[in-house]
Amino acid sequence: MGHAAKRKCPQRGQITFGFRLVVVAAVPLLLLVVAGVFAAYLQIVHHGVYYFLAERGSHKDWQVPFERGAIQGRHGTPLALSVDVDTIKAEPRSIDDPLDTAHRLAEVLGLDRERLYGHLIRPAGEELIKDWLNPQERRLIEELGRSRELAIVCKHEDVLFVGRCDLYAYPSRIEDPRVLANQLSPILSLESEKLYEKLTIKAIYAGVKRRVSAKESRLVRAMRLKGVNYDHESGRFYPYKSLAGQLLGFVRYDSVGQSGVERLMEPKWRGPTESIRVFRNRPGDVSFLDFIPEIPDFVGHTAVLTIDEHIQREAERLLEETTVLSAAGSGLVAVMDVKTGELLAAAQMPRYNPNVAGRASLADRQALLVSDAFEPGSVMKTFTLAAALELGVVTMDDMLDLERRRYRVATTTFRDSRDAVNVWDAIKYSSNIGFIKLGELVGREQLHATLTAFGFGSPPGLGLAGEAAGTLHDLEEWYPVTFANITFGQGLAATPLQLVRAMAAIGNDGVLMRPLLVRELSDYTGKVVKRYEPRVERRVLSPETAALVQAGLARSLEAGGTGRPAASARFDLLGKTGTAHQPDDLEGGYKDWRSVFLGLAPAREPRIAVLVVINRSHTRASGGRVAGPLFRDISEWTLDYLGVAPDRGETSRIAFVRPGDGLHRLRAVGAHQDPDWPDPEDALVDLDESVTHTYVPDLTGMTMRRARDRAHRARLEIDLAGSGIAIMQYPAPGARVPVWSKVQVSFSADVAQASAAEP
């Protein structure tokens, strides 16, 4: 009988093969479970945080670029356009010789070489040194950072592992990068040389010059400089430079309107705004996730102004001549259609060019039409007369006792040059005491109500930034002397727009219109999307009273009247003068004079209201002598242009044609092209380099500024000699010369003085 085999039992402490197999299989499984739990923890508990971080790094809202709509004059002339321009930028890390690059760029772009060189070698603003610092490294770095005045900082805190962060340095703030690299090397376990390279690395991007001209862009591109690149952006361009500059306003570097019409219609001209979700990879390239936008959808509306570009141009030319001859500090002309309230012109001196708005002072950029509130003086007698006639307290033939030429009100004595006048002569000779007497007949309450009805003391509603309300005190502040002063235009303040609008109401049979600057808006296809119609504000006078006031103002231009210098040989005009001593803001007291003329043209069935203001004239002369002739010249030219038949003499029609893209003035008799009218071809000189020759314009008889502007428009340099008015030039007018040739022009102050001395 055999013996049964004995089974061997494992000794204590021995591990069987099966147990080993279980352990080997269980450990990875356990690790997998732990990883799964951890992944679930991250994706469920901290899902929102990590989703936000991931999306922030790879997605962004891309603002669809827009194009501002154009601004056009009444007849479609482009006054402001959006054009594609180049902005030159540099990548300093790619430039091998920054000194040579700075020298070549500065020469072409007109920049300071040393300053540009500093931009090209400027250290980076921020650079990643090391990511995922452990708590000990972070503690040491923070201690070092405090001693280095924040030249190195920890950023991007980890939400899960407390104490972890990324280390950044600001190379531009580091005084000694070598020392700092040696200090960081043992802490971060990085080589000192690699750290030094990071701490001295150049900036990724450096701006060179924004919105360069087409000529500058071509020259820079031709040099093919390494590390110099280009961005395309939309720039604002004003083809006619200073034409209506203050009224148009200007836009900021980011295409946001800052003043004038540019700011008034900002929501319309910016175009619709929309953000699109895009994907951004590590190099920064952008891809659309949803759709590519249709570009026409992001073009702003084109605005057509009520400004007549031809009247505006002529008003600016005549105003410049007057301000030069009268040695005035500034001036303004406003022309309004009396029937519609449309502003036809708003000329201002000194001019300024919105293309280079930064070169002009804040005062020169302001639109005086709406912002300059001043004591209008005797032109306000027009509205005192209107109140008296409307209330029926006086007739034009009634006599006014001037109290033997001296009239005392409270503690003030007013003087006059006559003993008595009727109402006709009170307006003709601009009698102060006569209008104080008219004001007393009207009464404080009624005069205040009349001036308020004409729009004084409240903004006219044109909508331009800085629109002032003027000053018309409450009745409680109308003390006896104040009341007396207000009857002839002192003790209150009005803006030019308020004055010309109120006079237009008298020419419109007593109906006050809301002032209008924008006629219509159209989309990029030319379809009109909104039309602004003339709007009646209220009736302020009866037609009969308005006609009587007009007749009284016509007397002012008769022989012996204060407005006689404004009388025309061809048209019957009407209006009122005003003269005031202006305060000296720097030294105190009174120094210069303000001359004003406010009137209507023609006297029969008025078409336009015209205001002329000449500020800080050094010559003491009445408003009739300084501002009156300018009122006459602008009125005559505008009436000829509008086709109004003269009361005397031959009709002188002015027509306009379009040779090519430019606008030139032609006269019916002896038709000729006016060389002063700016042509868009001239304004866009940098956009056309194919022209090699030009013709010399006639500069004689022009002021220095006007001659310089005209020569530049003809692509010529100018050499000025003397001062005053141009009397000689070389080469002669009409000569064909290479572009940017030099023209020598001699000026004479004697001619200017002789012209100023003429009556």
Tab-separated table of C-alpha atoms in Angstrom, residues 294-678:
chain	number	residue	atom	x	y	z
A	294	GLU	CA	-19.700	90.876	-44.309
A	295	ILE	CA	-17.562	94.031	-44.470
A	296	PRO	CA	-20.307	96.303	-45.945
A	297	ASP	CA	-22.318	95.677	-42.802
A	298	PHE	CA	-19.720	97.618	-40.850
A	299	VAL	CA	-19.519	100.855	-42.819
A	300	GLY	CA	-21.009	103.860	-41.042
A	301	HIS	CA	-23.535	106.197	-42.595
A	302	THR	CA	-22.463	109.047	-44.856
A	303	ALA	CA	-23.654	112.452	-43.659
A	304	VAL	CA	-24.546	115.242	-46.069
A	305	LEU	CA	-24.291	118.639	-44.383
A	306	THR	CA	-26.288	121.769	-45.029
A	307	ILE	CA	-22.960	123.588	-45.431
A	308	ASP	CA	-22.562	124.824	-49.002
A	309	GLU	CA	-18.917	124.158	-49.731
A	310	HIS	CA	-18.728	127.036	-52.226
A	311	ILE	CA	-20.184	129.639	-49.873
A	312	GLN	CA	-18.004	128.263	-47.073
A	313	ARG	CA	-14.863	128.591	-49.153
A	314	GLU	CA	-15.638	132.169	-50.220
A	315	ALA	CA	-16.586	133.199	-46.682
A	316	GLU	CA	-13.266	131.867	-45.369
A	317	ARG	CA	-11.313	133.687	-48.079
A	318	LEU	CA	-13.012	137.033	-47.461
A	319	LEU	CA	-12.827	136.636	-43.677
A	320	GLU	CA	-9.086	135.967	-43.826
A	321	GLU	CA	-8.505	139.140	-45.834
A	322	THR	CA	-10.508	141.215	-43.356
A	323	THR	CA	-8.794	139.827	-40.246
A	324	VAL	CA	-5.367	140.474	-41.785
A	325	LEU	CA	-6.152	144.043	-42.869
A	326	SER	CA	-7.752	144.930	-39.519
A	327	ALA	CA	-4.955	143.215	-37.516
A	328	ALA	CA	-7.612	141.187	-35.717
A	329	GLY	CA	-6.980	138.249	-33.430
A	330	SER	CA	-9.835	136.138	-34.769
A	331	GLY	CA	-13.048	136.345	-36.732
A	332	LEU	CA	-16.225	134.506	-37.636
A	333	VAL	CA	-18.828	134.525	-40.384
A	334	ALA	CA	-22.126	132.641	-40.264
A	335	VAL	CA	-24.606	132.375	-43.143
A	336	MET	CA	-28.066	130.862	-42.622
A	337	ASP	CA	-31.022	130.209	-44.915
A	338	VAL	CA	-33.830	132.241	-43.346
A	339	LYS	CA	-36.625	129.963	-44.608
A	340	THR	CA	-35.217	126.617	-43.472
A	341	GLY	CA	-32.738	127.431	-40.687
A	342	GLU	CA	-30.031	125.556	-42.618
A	343	LEU	CA	-26.501	126.671	-41.864
A	344	LEU	CA	-24.876	127.447	-45.222
A	345	ALA	CA	-21.465	128.556	-43.955
A	346	ALA	CA	-19.567	128.928	-40.697
A	347	ALA	CA	-16.137	130.402	-41.421
A	348	GLN	CA	-13.634	131.009	-38.640
A	349	MET	CA	-10.181	132.526	-38.304
A	350	PRO	CA	-7.582	131.402	-37.453
A	351	ARG	CA	-8.139	128.261	-39.497
A	352	TYR	CA	-6.922	124.859	-38.460
A	353	ASN	CA	-6.314	121.638	-40.364
A	354	PRO	CA	-8.052	118.575	-38.837
A	355	ASN	CA	-5.504	116.332	-40.573
A	356	VAL	CA	-2.943	117.591	-38.037
A	357	ALA	CA	-5.275	118.511	-35.188
A	358	GLY	CA	-2.571	117.936	-32.587
A	359	ARG	CA	-0.600	120.909	-33.884
A	360	ALA	CA	-3.431	123.352	-33.173
A	361	SER	CA	-4.244	124.837	-29.798
A	362	LEU	CA	-7.491	124.016	-28.030
A	363	ALA	CA	-8.708	127.573	-28.684
A	364	ASP	CA	-8.117	127.262	-32.436
A	365	ARG	CA	-10.016	123.939	-32.553
A	366	GLN	CA	-13.128	125.257	-30.820
A	367	ALA	CA	-16.174	126.056	-32.935
A	368	LEU	CA	-16.811	129.692	-31.960
A	369	LEU	CA	-20.173	129.492	-33.708
A	370	VAL	CA	-21.668	127.678	-30.709
A	371	SER	CA	-19.173	128.184	-27.877
A	372	ASP	CA	-18.226	131.875	-27.939
A	373	ALA	CA	-20.792	133.759	-25.847
A	374	PHE	CA	-20.123	137.510	-25.785
A	375	GLU	CA	-21.858	140.856	-25.263
A	376	PRO	CA	-23.281	141.507	-28.732
A	377	GLY	CA	-23.649	145.265	-28.325
A	378	SER	CA	-25.894	147.379	-30.518
A	379	VAL	CA	-27.040	144.535	-32.782
A	380	MET	CA	-29.419	143.650	-29.908
A	381	LYS	CA	-31.290	146.907	-30.507
A	382	THR	CA	-32.939	144.988	-33.349
A	383	PHE	CA	-34.824	142.832	-30.855
A	384	THR	CA	-35.693	145.681	-28.497
A	385	LEU	CA	-37.277	147.395	-31.503
A	386	ALA	CA	-39.095	144.183	-32.405
A	387	ALA	CA	-40.564	143.922	-28.888
A	388	ALA	CA	-41.770	147.542	-28.942
A	389	LEU	CA	-43.416	147.224	-32.356
A	390	GLU	CA	-44.982	143.828	-31.595
A	391	LEU	CA	-46.565	145.174	-28.385
A	392	GLY	CA	-47.781	148.303	-30.186
A	393	VAL	CA	-46.311	150.680	-27.596
A	394	VAL	CA	-44.719	152.801	-30.328
A	395	THR	CA	-44.818	153.509	-34.056
A	396	MET	CA	-41.859	154.176	-36.306
A	397	ASP	CA	-42.772	157.860	-36.578
A	398	ASP	CA	-43.057	158.490	-32.825
A	399	MET	CA	-40.528	160.907	-31.339
A	400	LEU	CA	-38.225	159.904	-28.506
A	401	ASP	CA	-36.978	162.562	-26.071
A	402	LEU	CA	-33.244	162.033	-25.481
A	403	GLU	CA	-33.234	164.236	-22.383
A	404	ARG	CA	-30.840	166.827	-23.803
A	405	ARG	CA	-28.321	164.124	-24.617
A	406	ARG	CA	-27.888	163.031	-20.991
A	407	TYR	CA	-30.098	160.483	-19.249
A	408	ARG	CA	-29.516	159.300	-15.714
A	409	VAL	CA	-30.629	155.824	-14.556
A	410	ALA	CA	-29.951	155.194	-10.858
A	411	THR	CA	-26.271	156.108	-10.456
A	412	THR	CA	-25.325	155.852	-14.154
A	413	THR	CA	-25.539	158.621	-16.754
A	414	PHE	CA	-25.979	157.685	-20.413
A	415	ARG	CA	-25.060	160.108	-23.208
A	416	ASP	CA	-26.190	160.664	-26.780
A	417	SER	CA	-25.361	162.930	-29.725
A	418	ARG	CA	-28.881	164.284	-30.357
A	419	ASP	CA	-31.698	165.930	-28.413
A	420	ALA	CA	-34.567	163.933	-29.938
A	421	VAL	CA	-35.118	161.321	-32.675
A	422	ASN	CA	-37.988	159.351	-34.094
A	423	VAL	CA	-37.828	155.565	-34.047
A	424	TRP	CA	-36.543	155.482	-37.648
A	425	ASP	CA	-33.554	157.603	-36.698
A	426	ALA	CA	-33.007	155.807	-33.384
A	427	ILE	CA	-32.136	152.670	-35.324
A	428	LYS	CA	-30.343	154.573	-38.091
A	429	TYR	CA	-28.000	156.416	-35.724
A	430	SER	CA	-27.979	153.641	-33.064
A	431	SER	CA	-29.138	155.875	-30.213
A	432	ASN	CA	-28.506	154.305	-26.792
A	433	ILE	CA	-30.835	156.642	-24.901
A	434	GLY	CA	-33.469	156.145	-27.593
A	435	PHE	CA	-33.467	152.399	-27.002
A	436	ILE	CA	-33.470	152.798	-23.231
A	437	LYS	CA	-36.682	154.778	-23.708
A	438	LEU	CA	-38.087	152.032	-25.968
A	439	GLY	CA	-37.180	149.428	-23.359
A	440	GLU	CA	-38.990	151.378	-20.660
A	441	LEU	CA	-42.096	151.473	-22.848
A	442	VAL	CA	-41.882	147.715	-23.375
A	443	GLY	CA	-41.218	146.867	-19.716
A	444	ARG	CA	-38.873	144.382	-18.094
A	445	GLU	CA	-41.207	141.388	-18.215
A	446	GLN	CA	-42.144	141.806	-21.863
A	447	LEU	CA	-38.580	142.460	-23.034
A	448	HIS	CA	-37.363	139.398	-21.154
A	449	ALA	CA	-40.150	137.315	-22.709
A	450	THR	CA	-39.315	138.577	-26.207
A	451	LEU	CA	-35.598	137.828	-25.901
A	452	THR	CA	-36.411	134.373	-24.523
A	453	ALA	CA	-38.779	133.734	-27.444
A	454	PHE	CA	-35.984	134.628	-29.887
A	455	GLY	CA	-33.866	131.901	-28.288
A	456	PHE	CA	-31.491	133.917	-26.114
A	457	GLY	CA	-30.542	132.272	-22.829
A	458	SER	CA	-30.956	128.677	-24.056
A	459	PRO	CA	-28.918	126.409	-26.379
A	460	PRO	CA	-30.113	126.677	-29.997
A	461	GLY	CA	-30.164	122.891	-30.373
A	462	LEU	CA	-27.589	122.354	-33.121
A	463	GLY	CA	-26.065	119.584	-30.993
A	464	LEU	CA	-22.354	120.369	-31.338
A	465	ALA	CA	-20.145	119.789	-28.307
A	466	GLY	CA	-19.606	122.911	-26.246
A	467	GLU	CA	-22.850	124.544	-27.365
A	468	ALA	CA	-23.388	127.453	-24.978
A	469	ALA	CA	-26.682	128.916	-23.807
A	470	GLY	CA	-25.350	132.427	-23.432
A	471	THR	CA	-26.434	134.571	-20.511
A	472	LEU	CA	-29.895	136.062	-19.995
A	473	HIS	CA	-30.368	136.743	-16.294
A	474	ASP	CA	-33.621	136.124	-14.477
A	475	LEU	CA	-35.951	139.079	-14.052
A	476	GLU	CA	-35.015	139.339	-10.369
A	477	GLU	CA	-31.526	140.375	-11.467
A	478	TRP	CA	-32.687	143.023	-13.921
A	479	TYR	CA	-31.875	146.044	-11.823
A	480	PRO	CA	-32.530	149.501	-13.318
A	481	VAL	CA	-29.031	149.940	-14.786
A	482	THR	CA	-28.915	146.302	-15.935
A	483	PHE	CA	-32.269	146.726	-17.665
A	484	ALA	CA	-31.058	149.886	-19.376
A	485	ASN	CA	-27.883	148.174	-20.573
A	486	ILE	CA	-29.760	145.161	-21.940
A	487	THR	CA	-31.928	147.363	-24.173
A	488	PHE	CA	-28.849	148.198	-26.270
A	489	GLY	CA	-26.947	144.920	-25.987
A	490	GLN	CA	-24.902	144.992	-22.788
A	491	GLY	CA	-25.442	142.962	-19.622
A	492	LEU	CA	-26.219	139.768	-21.531
A	493	ALA	CA	-24.240	137.313	-23.653
A	494	ALA	CA	-25.153	135.498	-26.870
A	495	THR	CA	-23.418	133.066	-29.193
A	496	PRO	CA	-23.023	133.716	-32.939
A	497	LEU	CA	-25.503	130.937	-33.704
A	498	GLN	CA	-28.128	132.517	-31.438
A	499	LEU	CA	-27.679	135.897	-33.143
A	500	VAL	CA	-27.848	134.704	-36.751
A	501	ARG	CA	-30.797	132.447	-35.932
A	502	ALA	CA	-32.736	135.302	-34.316
A	503	MET	CA	-32.074	137.581	-37.306
A	504	ALA	CA	-33.177	134.789	-39.647
A	505	ALA	CA	-36.520	134.716	-37.787
A	506	ILE	CA	-37.039	138.395	-38.633
A	507	GLY	CA	-36.291	137.599	-42.282
A	508	ASN	CA	-38.711	134.650	-42.142
A	509	ASP	CA	-41.770	136.803	-41.343
A	510	GLY	CA	-41.284	136.308	-37.618
A	511	VAL	CA	-40.999	132.493	-37.584
A	512	LEU	CA	-38.082	130.995	-35.623
A	513	MET	CA	-36.605	127.821	-37.141
A	514	ARG	CA	-34.544	125.134	-35.442
A	515	PRO	CA	-30.970	125.411	-36.758
A	516	LEU	CA	-30.024	122.599	-39.118
A	517	LEU	CA	-26.528	121.282	-39.887
A	518	VAL	CA	-27.095	117.747	-41.254
A	519	ARG	CA	-29.412	117.312	-44.237
A	520	GLU	CA	-29.453	113.530	-44.582
A	521	LEU	CA	-27.768	110.224	-43.820
A	522	SER	CA	-27.167	107.501	-46.384
A	523	ASP	CA	-25.773	103.957	-46.178
A	524	TYR	CA	-22.809	102.555	-48.112
A	525	THR	CA	-25.012	101.928	-51.178
A	526	GLY	CA	-26.066	105.578	-51.337
A	527	LYS	CA	-29.597	104.913	-50.115
A	528	VAL	CA	-30.927	107.704	-47.904
A	529	VAL	CA	-31.793	106.246	-44.510
A	530	LYS	CA	-32.779	109.481	-42.767
A	531	ARG	CA	-33.593	112.967	-43.971
A	532	TYR	CA	-33.651	115.931	-41.594
A	533	GLU	CA	-36.421	118.322	-42.565
A	534	PRO	CA	-36.635	122.012	-41.576
A	535	ARG	CA	-38.511	122.396	-38.328
A	536	VAL	CA	-40.466	125.391	-37.041
A	537	GLU	CA	-39.781	126.248	-33.401
A	538	ARG	CA	-42.360	128.984	-32.885
A	539	ARG	CA	-43.655	132.301	-34.156
A	540	VAL	CA	-42.033	135.212	-32.325
A	541	LEU	CA	-43.367	138.170	-34.366
A	542	SER	CA	-46.285	138.865	-36.635
A	543	PRO	CA	-45.406	139.218	-40.338
A	544	GLU	CA	-46.338	142.922	-40.141
A	545	THR	CA	-43.937	143.554	-37.242
A	546	ALA	CA	-41.152	141.612	-38.983
A	547	ALA	CA	-41.612	143.781	-42.087
A	548	LEU	CA	-41.404	146.979	-40.007
A	549	VAL	CA	-38.221	145.808	-38.286
A	550	GLN	CA	-36.702	145.036	-41.685
A	551	ALA	CA	-37.591	148.501	-42.918
A	552	GLY	CA	-35.991	150.056	-39.849
A	553	LEU	CA	-32.781	148.044	-40.335
A	554	ALA	CA	-32.627	149.181	-43.963
A	555	ARG	CA	-32.390	152.788	-42.713
A	556	SER	CA	-29.134	151.908	-40.966
A	557	LEU	CA	-27.448	151.465	-44.372
A	558	GLU	CA	-28.631	154.826	-45.725
A	559	ALA	CA	-26.379	157.874	-45.937
A	560	GLY	CA	-25.351	158.922	-42.431
A	561	GLY	CA	-26.369	155.606	-40.884
A	562	THR	CA	-23.969	153.566	-38.774
A	563	GLY	CA	-24.223	150.695	-41.262
A	564	ARG	CA	-23.498	152.770	-44.360
A	565	PRO	CA	-20.151	150.997	-45.140
A	566	ALA	CA	-22.146	147.792	-45.624
A	567	ALA	CA	-24.308	149.283	-48.386
A	568	SER	CA	-24.082	147.574	-51.778
A	569	ALA	CA	-24.142	149.207	-55.206
A	570	ARG	CA	-26.094	146.276	-56.620
A	571	PHE	CA	-28.303	144.875	-53.845
A	572	ASP	CA	-30.504	146.464	-51.194
A	573	LEU	CA	-29.314	145.038	-47.884
A	574	LEU	CA	-30.300	145.619	-44.272
A	575	GLY	CA	-28.687	145.099	-40.899
A	576	LYS	CA	-27.335	146.482	-37.649
A	577	THR	CA	-23.854	147.271	-36.420
A	578	GLY	CA	-22.294	146.568	-33.031
A	579	THR	CA	-19.010	147.686	-31.466
A	580	ALA	CA	-17.633	146.737	-28.055
A	581	HIS	CA	-14.429	147.226	-26.089
A	582	GLN	CA	-12.985	143.807	-25.236
A	583	PRO	CA	-11.373	143.028	-21.855
A	584	ASP	CA	-7.709	142.062	-21.661
A	585	ASP	CA	-7.654	138.627	-20.024
A	586	LEU	CA	-3.940	138.809	-19.192
A	587	GLU	CA	-3.308	142.357	-17.995
A	588	GLY	CA	-6.827	143.386	-17.016
A	589	GLY	CA	-8.769	146.392	-18.202
A	590	TYR	CA	-9.895	146.922	-21.799
A	591	LYS	CA	-7.584	146.854	-24.783
A	592	ASP	CA	-9.000	145.667	-28.137
A	593	TRP	CA	-12.277	146.024	-30.018
A	594	ARG	CA	-14.979	143.666	-31.240
A	595	SER	CA	-16.834	144.670	-34.400
A	596	VAL	CA	-20.133	142.995	-35.308
A	597	PHE	CA	-22.553	143.254	-38.206
A	598	LEU	CA	-25.800	141.292	-38.327
A	599	GLY	CA	-28.144	141.560	-41.271
A	600	LEU	CA	-30.328	140.121	-44.027
A	601	ALA	CA	-29.961	139.928	-47.803
A	602	PRO	CA	-31.600	140.989	-49.979
A	603	ALA	CA	-33.882	143.566	-48.363
A	604	ARG	CA	-36.810	142.441	-50.481
A	605	GLU	CA	-37.795	138.886	-49.580
A	606	PRO	CA	-34.657	138.024	-47.584
A	607	ARG	CA	-32.922	134.742	-48.493
A	608	ILE	CA	-29.992	134.676	-46.074
A	609	ALA	CA	-29.052	135.992	-42.645
A	610	VAL	CA	-25.377	136.892	-42.281
A	611	LEU	CA	-23.358	137.531	-39.122
A	612	VAL	CA	-19.822	138.937	-39.123
A	613	VAL	CA	-17.739	139.091	-35.929
A	614	ILE	CA	-14.192	140.521	-35.911
A	615	ASN	CA	-12.498	139.953	-32.542
A	616	ARG	CA	-9.632	141.853	-30.941
A	617	SER	CA	-9.073	144.354	-33.691
A	618	HIS	CA	-6.278	146.787	-32.756
A	619	THR	CA	-7.866	149.591	-34.784
A	620	ARG	CA	-10.671	151.534	-33.137
A	621	ALA	CA	-13.440	151.590	-35.705
A	622	SER	CA	-17.168	150.986	-35.617
A	623	GLY	CA	-18.696	147.657	-36.488
A	624	GLY	CA	-19.962	149.257	-39.688
A	625	ARG	CA	-16.474	150.209	-40.881
A	626	VAL	CA	-14.744	146.919	-39.971
A	627	ALA	CA	-17.412	144.233	-40.252
A	628	GLY	CA	-19.824	146.032	-42.605
A	629	PRO	CA	-17.813	145.724	-45.845
A	630	LEU	CA	-17.280	142.025	-45.201
A	631	PHE	CA	-21.033	141.576	-44.686
A	632	ARG	CA	-21.608	143.333	-48.004
A	633	ASP	CA	-19.043	141.253	-49.922
A	634	ILE	CA	-20.303	137.930	-48.577
A	635	SER	CA	-23.927	138.905	-49.202
A	636	GLU	CA	-23.248	139.979	-52.782
A	637	TRP	CA	-21.265	136.858	-53.615
A	638	THR	CA	-23.830	134.523	-52.050
A	639	LEU	CA	-26.786	136.199	-53.749
A	640	ASP	CA	-24.993	135.963	-57.114
A	641	TYR	CA	-24.269	132.327	-56.419
A	642	LEU	CA	-27.919	131.647	-55.486
A	643	GLY	CA	-29.071	133.334	-58.681
A	644	VAL	CA	-30.855	136.261	-57.005
A	645	ALA	CA	-31.385	139.151	-59.420
A	646	PRO	CA	-29.738	142.395	-58.234
A	647	ASP	CA	-31.735	145.529	-57.532
A	648	ARG	CA	-29.366	147.547	-59.720
A	649	GLY	CA	-26.775	146.725	-62.359
A	650	GLU	CA	-26.123	143.552	-64.325
A	651	THR	CA	-26.643	140.027	-63.119
A	652	SER	CA	-23.369	138.289	-62.249
A	653	ARG	CA	-24.037	134.590	-62.127
A	654	ILE	CA	-21.536	132.198	-60.577
A	655	ALA	CA	-21.568	128.603	-61.756
A	656	PHE	CA	-19.598	125.531	-60.797
A	657	VAL	CA	-18.445	122.655	-62.953
A	658	ARG	CA	-16.521	119.468	-62.269
A	659	PRO	CA	-13.399	119.026	-64.403
A	660	GLY	CA	-12.365	115.517	-63.407
A	661	ASP	CA	-12.689	115.112	-59.634
A	662	GLY	CA	-11.986	118.718	-58.700
A	663	LEU	CA	-14.375	121.624	-58.166
A	664	HIS	CA	-13.483	124.921	-59.837
A	665	ARG	CA	-15.363	128.206	-59.897
A	666	LEU	CA	-16.310	129.775	-63.240
A	667	ARG	CA	-17.795	133.194	-63.858
A	668	ALA	CA	-20.259	133.634	-66.708
A	669	VAL	CA	-18.473	136.719	-68.028
A	670	GLY	CA	-14.836	136.056	-68.929
A	671	ALA	CA	-15.081	132.503	-67.581
A	672	HIS	CA	-11.914	131.340	-65.865
A	673	GLN	CA	-10.897	128.660	-63.436
A	674	ASP	CA	-10.339	129.904	-59.914
A	675	PRO	CA	-6.868	128.698	-58.851
A	676	ASP	CA	-7.683	129.086	-55.157
A	677	TRP	CA	-10.389	126.437	-54.998
A	678	PRO	CA	-8.710	123.345	-53.533
